[in-house]
Short mmCIF file of C-alpha atoms and ligand atoms in Angstrom, two decimals:
data_model
loop_
_atom_site.label_atom_id
_atom_site.label_comp_id
_atom_site.label_asym_id
_atom_site.label_seq_id
_atom_site.Cartn_x
_atom_site.Cartn_y
_atom_site.Cartn_z
CA MET X 1 126.81 103.54 86.57
CA GLY X 2 125.51 101.13 89.20
CA LEU X 3 122.81 98.55 89.76
CA ILE X 4 119.37 99.53 88.28
CA VAL X 5 116.22 97.44 88.99
CA GLN X 6 113.38 98.01 86.47
CA LYS X 7 109.90 96.69 86.74
CA PHE X 8 107.42 96.51 83.89
CA GLY X 9 103.73 95.75 84.34
CA GLY X 10 101.38 93.57 82.34
CA THR X 11 100.29 96.35 79.94
CA SER X 12 103.89 97.32 79.15
CA VAL X 13 104.57 93.81 77.86
CA SER X 14 101.16 93.02 76.36
CA ASP X 15 102.22 92.48 72.69
CA ASP X 16 105.33 92.04 70.56
CA GLN X 17 105.78 95.82 69.81
CA ARG X 18 105.51 96.61 73.47
CA ILE X 19 107.88 93.80 74.45
CA PHE X 20 110.46 95.40 72.05
CA ASN X 21 109.71 98.79 73.47
CA VAL X 22 110.70 97.37 76.93
CA ALA X 23 113.67 95.67 75.48
CA LYS X 24 114.79 99.11 74.26
CA ILE X 25 114.52 100.70 77.59
CA VAL X 26 116.37 97.73 79.25
CA THR X 27 119.20 97.67 76.76
CA LYS X 28 119.60 101.44 76.91
CA ALA X 29 120.33 101.33 80.67
CA TYR X 30 122.66 98.36 80.08
CA SER X 31 124.53 100.10 77.24
CA GLN X 32 125.14 103.08 79.64
CA GLY X 33 127.22 100.68 81.75
CA ASN X 34 124.73 99.68 84.37
CA ASP X 35 123.97 96.27 85.89
CA VAL X 36 120.30 95.71 85.06
CA VAL X 37 117.75 93.48 86.78
CA VAL X 38 114.34 93.57 85.22
CA VAL X 39 111.22 92.22 86.92
CA VAL X 40 108.12 91.61 84.69
CA SER X 41 104.44 90.87 85.33
CA ALA X 42 102.39 88.60 83.16
CA GLN X 43 101.29 90.00 79.89
CA GLY X 44 98.04 92.07 79.64
CA SER X 45 95.07 90.15 81.21
CA THR X 46 96.91 86.79 81.44
CA THR X 47 96.48 86.52 85.15
CA ASP X 48 92.74 87.15 84.96
CA ASP X 49 92.41 84.75 82.06
CA LEU X 50 94.15 82.04 83.89
CA ILE X 51 91.90 82.44 86.91
CA ALA X 52 88.80 82.35 84.79
CA LYS X 53 90.13 79.17 83.13
CA ALA X 54 90.61 77.41 86.49
CA ARG X 55 87.11 78.53 87.60
CA GLY X 56 85.64 77.08 84.39
CA ILE X 57 86.97 73.74 85.65
CA ASN X 58 86.66 73.97 89.39
CA MET X 59 85.27 76.78 91.37
CA HIS X 60 87.19 75.52 94.44
CA ALA X 61 90.53 74.95 93.18
CA SER X 62 93.20 74.74 95.84
CA LYS X 63 95.41 77.67 96.40
CA ARG X 64 98.42 75.58 95.78
CA GLU X 65 97.35 74.56 92.31
CA MET X 66 96.31 78.15 91.58
CA ASP X 67 99.86 79.30 92.39
CA VAL X 68 101.36 76.66 89.95
CA LEU X 69 98.90 77.91 87.34
CA LEU X 70 99.14 81.77 87.89
CA SER X 71 102.99 81.65 88.07
CA SER X 72 103.06 80.45 84.44
CA GLY X 73 101.94 84.01 83.33
CA GLU X 74 105.18 85.53 84.37
CA GLN X 75 107.15 82.49 83.03
CA ILE X 76 105.79 83.38 79.54
CA SER X 77 106.59 87.11 79.85
CA VAL X 78 110.14 86.72 81.19
CA SER X 79 111.17 84.38 78.41
CA LEU X 80 109.57 86.46 75.71
CA LEU X 81 111.36 89.58 76.80
CA ALA X 82 114.69 87.63 77.16
CA ILE X 83 114.02 86.27 73.55
CA ALA X 84 113.49 89.89 72.27
CA ILE X 85 116.71 91.10 73.95
CA GLU X 86 118.71 88.13 72.50
CA SER X 87 117.51 89.16 69.03
CA MET X 88 119.10 92.61 69.71
CA LYS X 89 122.25 90.77 70.39
CA PHE X 90 122.58 91.64 74.09
CA PRO X 91 123.57 88.91 76.79
CA VAL X 92 120.47 88.07 78.74
CA VAL X 93 119.07 85.43 80.98
CA SER X 94 115.58 84.95 82.42
CA LEU X 95 115.00 83.55 85.86
CA LEU X 96 111.79 82.28 87.54
CA GLY X 97 111.12 83.35 91.14
CA TRP X 98 112.75 80.34 92.79
CA GLN X 99 115.87 80.57 90.71
CA ALA X 100 116.24 84.22 91.52
CA GLY X 101 116.15 83.36 95.23
CA PHE X 102 112.69 84.46 96.30
CA HIS X 103 111.94 82.49 99.45
CA THR X 104 108.45 83.16 100.91
CA CYS X 105 106.32 81.92 103.77
CA LEU X 106 104.06 79.00 103.31
CA THR X 107 100.80 80.80 102.45
CA TYR X 108 99.71 80.03 98.89
CA GLY X 109 98.10 82.98 97.04
CA SER X 110 99.33 85.76 99.31
CA ALA X 111 102.86 84.71 100.26
CA LYS X 112 105.11 87.14 101.96
CA ILE X 113 108.78 87.33 100.96
CA GLU X 114 110.93 86.07 103.74
CA LYS X 115 114.35 86.38 102.14
CA VAL X 116 115.80 87.28 98.73
CA ASP X 117 119.00 85.20 98.19
CA SER X 118 120.54 87.13 95.34
CA HIS X 119 123.31 84.76 94.77
CA ARG X 120 122.29 83.56 91.39
CA ILE X 121 121.35 87.07 90.14
CA LYS X 122 124.79 88.29 91.24
CA LYS X 123 126.53 85.50 89.39
CA GLU X 124 124.52 86.27 86.24
CA LEU X 125 125.43 90.01 86.54
CA ASP X 126 129.02 89.08 86.98
CA LYS X 127 128.82 87.33 83.60
CA LYS X 128 127.47 90.64 82.16
CA ASN X 129 124.11 89.36 81.56
CA ILE X 130 120.93 91.36 81.68
CA VAL X 131 118.81 89.51 84.28
CA ILE X 132 115.05 89.14 83.64
CA VAL X 133 113.17 87.94 86.84
CA ALA X 134 109.63 86.65 87.03
CA GLY X 135 107.75 88.84 89.48
CA PHE X 136 105.02 87.83 91.74
CA GLN X 137 106.35 84.49 92.56
CA GLY X 138 108.68 82.57 94.91
CA ILE X 139 109.24 79.21 96.65
CA ASN X 140 108.28 78.18 100.08
CA GLU X 141 109.93 75.70 102.51
CA CYS X 142 108.03 72.69 100.93
CA SER X 143 109.66 73.70 97.64
CA ASP X 144 106.34 74.63 96.28
CA ILE X 145 105.67 77.69 93.97
CA THR X 146 103.89 80.43 95.77
CA THR X 147 102.42 83.77 94.50
CA MET X 148 102.35 87.00 96.46
CA GLY X 149 98.93 88.31 95.74
CA ARG X 150 97.57 90.40 92.87
CA GLY X 151 99.84 93.17 91.76
CA GLY X 152 102.71 91.36 93.62
CA SER X 153 105.45 92.08 90.99
CA ASP X 154 105.90 95.51 92.38
CA THR X 155 106.89 93.94 95.65
CA SER X 156 109.28 91.60 93.82
CA ALA X 157 111.14 94.54 92.35
CA VAL X 158 111.30 96.61 95.63
CA ALA X 159 112.50 93.39 97.35
CA ILE X 160 115.35 92.88 94.87
CA ALA X 161 116.33 96.54 95.12
CA ALA X 162 116.47 96.32 98.85
CA ALA X 163 118.35 93.03 99.05
CA MET X 164 120.98 94.13 96.47
CA ASN X 165 121.21 97.68 97.65
CA ALA X 166 120.35 98.84 94.21
CA ASP X 167 121.17 102.45 93.08
CA ALA X 168 117.67 102.87 91.44
CA CYS X 169 114.37 101.11 91.45
CA ARG X 170 112.11 102.07 88.59
CA ILE X 171 108.66 100.88 88.30
CA TYR X 172 107.45 101.39 84.69
CA THR X 173 103.70 101.54 84.03
CA ASP X 174 101.11 102.74 81.70
CA VAL X 175 100.75 106.17 83.36
CA GLU X 176 103.34 108.86 83.79
CA GLY X 177 103.52 108.62 87.61
CA VAL X 178 101.46 109.15 90.67
CA TYR X 179 98.72 111.84 90.24
CA THR X 180 96.82 114.06 92.71
CA ALA X 181 93.80 112.03 91.41
CA ASP X 182 92.99 109.38 88.79
CA PRO X 183 93.54 111.37 85.62
CA LYS X 184 90.87 109.27 83.84
CA ILE X 185 88.24 110.69 86.22
CA VAL X 186 89.62 114.06 87.22
CA LYS X 187 90.80 116.17 84.19
CA ASN X 188 92.87 118.64 86.14
CA ALA X 189 94.78 115.93 88.03
CA LYS X 190 98.49 116.70 88.21
CA LYS X 191 101.52 114.48 88.32
CA LEU X 192 103.50 114.68 91.59
CA ASN X 193 107.22 114.94 91.47
CA ILE X 194 107.70 113.40 94.80
CA ILE X 195 105.35 111.65 97.34
CA ASP X 196 106.11 110.39 100.86
CA TYR X 197 106.00 106.72 101.60
CA ASP X 198 103.14 107.11 104.16
CA GLU X 199 101.00 109.13 101.73
CA MET X 200 101.74 106.61 99.04
CA LEU X 201 100.78 103.81 101.21
CA GLU X 202 97.42 105.53 102.16
CA LEU X 203 96.67 106.32 98.53
CA SER X 204 97.44 102.82 97.29
CA THR X 205 95.32 101.23 100.12
CA LEU X 206 92.47 103.65 99.40
CA GLY X 207 92.12 102.88 95.80
CA ALA X 208 95.04 104.44 93.70
CA GLN X 209 96.09 101.73 91.43
CA VAL X 210 99.61 102.70 90.42
CA LEU X 211 101.59 100.85 93.09
CA ASN X 212 100.81 97.76 95.16
CA ASN X 213 100.60 98.75 98.80
CA ARG X 214 102.86 95.91 100.07
CA SER X 215 105.60 97.13 97.79
CA VAL X 216 105.34 100.62 99.36
CA GLU X 217 105.43 99.06 102.82
CA MET X 218 108.58 97.31 101.87
CA ALA X 219 110.16 100.39 100.34
CA LYS X 220 109.49 102.28 103.43
CA LYS X 221 110.82 99.43 105.69
CA TYR X 222 114.15 99.23 103.64
CA ASN X 223 114.17 102.89 102.63
CA VAL X 224 114.23 102.23 98.91
CA GLU X 225 113.49 105.25 96.75
CA VAL X 226 111.11 104.10 94.13
CA GLU X 227 110.43 106.01 90.90
CA VAL X 228 107.08 105.34 89.08
CA LEU X 229 107.31 106.39 85.46
CA SER X 230 105.83 105.57 82.03
CA SER X 231 107.04 102.87 79.75
CA MET X 232 105.79 104.70 76.72
CA GLU X 233 106.70 108.30 77.37
CA ASP X 234 110.30 109.16 78.17
CA VAL X 235 109.62 111.88 80.81
CA PRO X 236 110.36 111.92 84.68
CA GLY X 237 107.89 110.31 86.83
CA THR X 238 107.20 110.41 90.57
CA VAL X 239 109.77 109.58 93.22
CA VAL X 240 108.34 107.84 96.25
CA LYS X 241 110.55 108.56 99.32
CA GLU X 242 110.68 109.77 102.84
CA MET X 243 109.90 113.49 102.63
CA LYS X 244 111.39 116.18 104.83
CA ASN X 245 109.14 118.39 106.95
CA VAL X 246 109.57 121.46 104.69
CA GLU X 247 108.36 119.55 101.75
CA LYS X 248 105.24 118.35 103.14
CA ARG X 249 101.90 119.27 101.58
CA ALA X 250 98.54 119.53 103.24
CA ILE X 251 97.09 117.27 100.58
CA SER X 252 98.82 115.14 98.01
CA GLY X 253 95.84 113.25 96.57
CA VAL X 254 92.24 112.30 96.47
CA ALA X 255 91.30 108.65 95.95
CA ALA X 256 88.05 106.59 95.81
CA ASP X 257 87.31 102.95 96.63
CA ASN X 258 84.17 101.49 95.27
CA ASN X 259 84.76 98.08 96.47
CA ILE X 260 82.92 98.50 99.82
CA ALA X 261 79.56 98.09 101.38
CA ARG X 262 77.94 99.57 104.36
CA ILE X 263 76.37 97.50 107.00
CA THR X 264 74.16 98.74 109.99
CA VAL X 265 73.09 96.76 112.84
CA THR X 266 70.16 98.48 114.62
CA ASN X 267 68.92 98.40 118.18
CA ILE X 268 72.03 96.89 119.86
CA PRO X 269 71.76 96.89 123.71
CA ASP X 270 73.71 99.92 125.05
CA LYS X 271 75.78 98.01 127.49
CA PRO X 272 79.47 97.27 127.77
CA GLY X 273 80.65 94.28 125.63
CA PHE X 274 78.21 94.39 122.71
CA ALA X 275 80.43 96.11 120.29
CA PHE X 276 83.22 93.82 121.21
CA LYS X 277 81.12 90.71 120.70
CA LEU X 278 79.86 91.76 117.38
CA PHE X 279 83.23 92.68 115.87
CA SER X 280 85.06 89.63 117.41
CA LYS X 281 82.51 87.41 115.55
CA LEU X 282 83.56 89.14 112.26
CA SER X 283 87.22 89.10 112.90
CA ALA X 284 87.04 85.34 113.95
CA ASN X 285 85.87 84.84 110.38
CA ASN X 286 88.61 87.01 108.87
CA ILE X 287 86.36 89.82 107.85
CA MET X 288 88.06 93.22 107.81
CA VAL X 289 85.96 96.07 109.10
CA ASP X 290 86.82 99.61 108.12
CA VAL X 291 84.92 102.94 108.95
CA ILE X 292 82.87 102.43 112.04
CA LEU X 293 80.14 104.67 113.40
CA GLN X 294 78.03 104.24 116.60
CA SER X 295 75.14 106.54 116.73
CA HIS X 296 74.01 108.04 120.01
CA GLY X 297 71.61 105.69 121.76
CA LYS X 298 68.03 106.20 122.52
CA ASN X 299 66.12 103.93 125.01
CA ASN X 300 69.33 102.18 125.87
CA LEU X 301 69.73 100.99 122.35
CA ASN X 302 72.43 101.92 119.68
CA ASP X 303 72.97 101.53 115.98
CA ILE X 304 76.36 100.62 114.73
CA SER X 305 77.37 101.16 111.16
CA PHE X 306 80.56 99.98 109.48
CA THR X 307 82.07 99.07 106.16
CA VAL X 308 83.45 95.85 104.70
CA THR X 309 84.76 94.96 101.25
CA ASN X 310 82.06 93.91 98.82
CA ASP X 311 83.26 90.28 98.65
CA CYS X 312 82.81 90.00 102.43
CA LEU X 313 79.31 91.51 102.57
CA GLY X 314 77.42 88.14 102.18
CA ASP X 315 79.42 86.34 104.87
CA ALA X 316 79.31 89.31 107.22
CA VAL X 317 75.52 89.65 106.99
CA ASN X 318 75.01 85.91 107.63
CA ILE X 319 77.37 85.95 110.56
CA LEU X 320 75.59 88.96 112.08
CA LYS X 321 72.14 87.59 111.39
CA LYS X 322 73.03 84.41 113.45
CA TYR X 323 74.47 86.32 116.24
CA THR X 324 71.74 89.00 116.64
CA GLY X 325 68.95 86.58 115.80
CA ASN X 326 67.40 86.60 119.26
CA TRP X 327 67.70 90.35 119.93
CA GLU X 328 64.42 92.22 120.07
CA ASN X 329 63.92 94.74 117.20
CA SER X 330 67.47 94.45 115.92
CA GLU X 331 67.85 94.57 112.17
CA ILE X 332 70.75 94.16 109.71
CA LEU X 333 70.66 96.65 107.04
CA TYR X 334 73.23 96.89 104.18
CA ASP X 335 73.99 98.95 101.10
CA GLU X 336 76.54 97.94 98.39
CA ASN X 337 76.00 101.31 96.51
CA VAL X 338 78.53 103.25 98.60
CA SER X 339 82.02 104.47 97.96
CA LYS X 340 84.74 105.84 100.20
CA VAL X 341 86.38 108.99 99.03
CA SER X 342 89.58 110.07 100.84
CA ILE X 343 92.14 112.80 100.96
CA VAL X 344 95.64 112.08 102.02
CA GLY X 345 98.44 114.33 103.06
CA THR X 346 101.16 114.30 105.68
CA GLY X 347 100.83 118.06 106.10
CA MET X 348 97.37 117.61 107.59
CA GLU X 349 99.09 116.81 110.88
CA THR X 350 100.07 120.48 111.27
CA GLN X 351 97.36 122.42 109.41
CA VAL X 352 93.86 123.18 110.40
CA GLY X 353 90.71 123.34 108.36
CA ILE X 354 91.61 120.56 105.86
CA ALA X 355 88.61 118.36 106.68
CA SER X 356 86.17 121.32 106.67
CA LYS X 357 87.45 122.36 103.21
CA MET X 358 86.67 118.75 102.00
CA PHE X 359 83.21 118.90 103.46
CA GLU X 360 82.59 122.33 101.89
CA ALA X 361 83.49 120.85 98.47
CA LEU X 362 81.00 118.12 99.02
CA TYR X 363 78.28 120.53 100.23
CA GLU X 364 78.78 122.68 97.15
CA ALA X 365 78.29 119.69 95.01
CA GLN X 366 75.19 118.75 97.10
CA ILE X 367 76.65 115.41 98.06
CA ASN X 368 75.55 113.90 101.19
CA ILE X 369 78.07 112.39 103.64
CA GLN X 370 77.00 109.14 105.33
CA MET X 371 79.98 108.45 107.47
CA ILE X 372 83.27 110.11 108.29
CA SER X 373 86.62 108.82 109.51
CA THR X 374 89.93 110.39 109.98
CA SER X 375 93.56 109.52 110.87
CA GLU X 376 96.72 111.68 111.24
CA ILE X 377 97.08 111.92 107.38
CA LYS X 378 93.79 111.17 105.90
CA VAL X 379 90.10 112.08 105.92
CA SER X 380 87.63 109.60 104.41
CA VAL X 381 83.93 110.02 103.78
CA LEU X 382 81.26 107.46 102.80
CA ILE X 383 79.01 108.67 100.06
CA ASP X 384 76.55 107.16 97.52
CA SER X 385 78.59 105.45 94.86
CA SER X 386 76.73 107.35 91.99
CA ASP X 387 78.40 110.50 93.44
CA THR X 388 81.88 109.29 93.37
CA ASN X 389 83.23 111.01 90.16
CA LEU X 390 81.47 114.25 91.14
CA ALA X 391 83.01 114.14 94.64
CA LEU X 392 86.58 113.32 93.41
CA ASN X 393 86.32 116.40 90.96
CA SER X 394 84.82 118.72 93.51
CA ILE X 395 87.22 117.93 96.23
CA HIS X 396 90.07 117.94 93.78
CA ASP X 397 89.01 121.36 92.48
CA LYS X 398 88.83 122.76 96.06
CA PHE X 399 92.43 121.79 96.96
CA PHE X 400 94.41 122.00 93.73
CA ARG X 401 92.74 124.88 91.60
N1 LIG C 1 100.41 89.11 87.33
C1 LIG C 1 100.16 89.31 88.62
C2 LIG C 1 98.76 90.04 88.57
O1 LIG C 1 98.16 90.36 87.76
C3 LIG C 1 101.09 90.17 89.36
C4 LIG C 1 101.38 91.48 88.84
O2 LIG C 1 100.80 91.89 87.79
O3 LIG C 1 102.12 92.26 89.50
O4 LIG C 1 98.32 90.27 89.80
MG1 MG C 2 100.50 96.09 88.68
#
């Protein structure tokens, strides 16, 4: 018995039957004598639909008004879940983000949680209520509603678990846990029993969709053990926690990110300061740059290639064109049909041959590597996006067969 935080994603509450399925999971935990706080996302594609609706009226809606709009998705789902639980004769109360004590920074659309004042939640738990909290939203110091960015409900759940020192934080989703690769693409993908915070962070940043990366960051910071599990199948999921050295695997997973483009700037003068100037122009415009490669110069000229997210490509190219406009023979080339495939594992730090095994798998599948980047716990390669699924399968087979 203790305090259990449960979070249900949009698919898990997408229709009446699923809402009742969630109500059953919630009331079961309550009936076992636990205090239960439940965080829910908006139903199904509600958030996407609301964004489309706003765009139909005004492509340049302010972020403030978008937050007022988007927060309504979670308002619907918390009340519907509470209504379902009421019908099962359990005591329940739903709370919006501001009522639940979510104080955020000022930034609309991607607000960071500054504090969870769990006062009201505690009061409701003392009254023996099941507490249903709207995820993804809070209030800022202007008393305005803010939202935390797409997938933010995971972060809401982890934040409550941290603030209230919960005994368990369970994130229910439409898959059974964290897999060694996306099971929809890689048939042999296996469910992991446990995964380290750092690995999960890399995987969710690199394209694995199960957990929002900010929620993993927060879980790590406050040492909240998070279990990811299925809302449909009653089987153990994956525990995200800090792993001991002995448990470390060379590789925990393979992930792909298709949402990137490669830019090459050719014939850059091979002198100090040029790379700095180029990239500072991009960062001044809030454009994030990832994998960077400078080719060895000829005739005192260099080519530099790097990746950006697809939605930044247009802006990045325009900025670079302006800046390099008066350089002789310099060209801006770009390619959207690339994807980044990465392997992640904390055991990599102490084992040799991991990267070469990955390259071997790609060679055997006759996939050309355009760029490579590495960090302590990951190796990423840039490849043609049409090779993505083949690459995932080949690399996965190499490491997990
Ligand atoms: N409903 C929000 C979204 O779709 C938050 C969430 O699902 O976690 O991004
Ligand atoms: Mg989600």
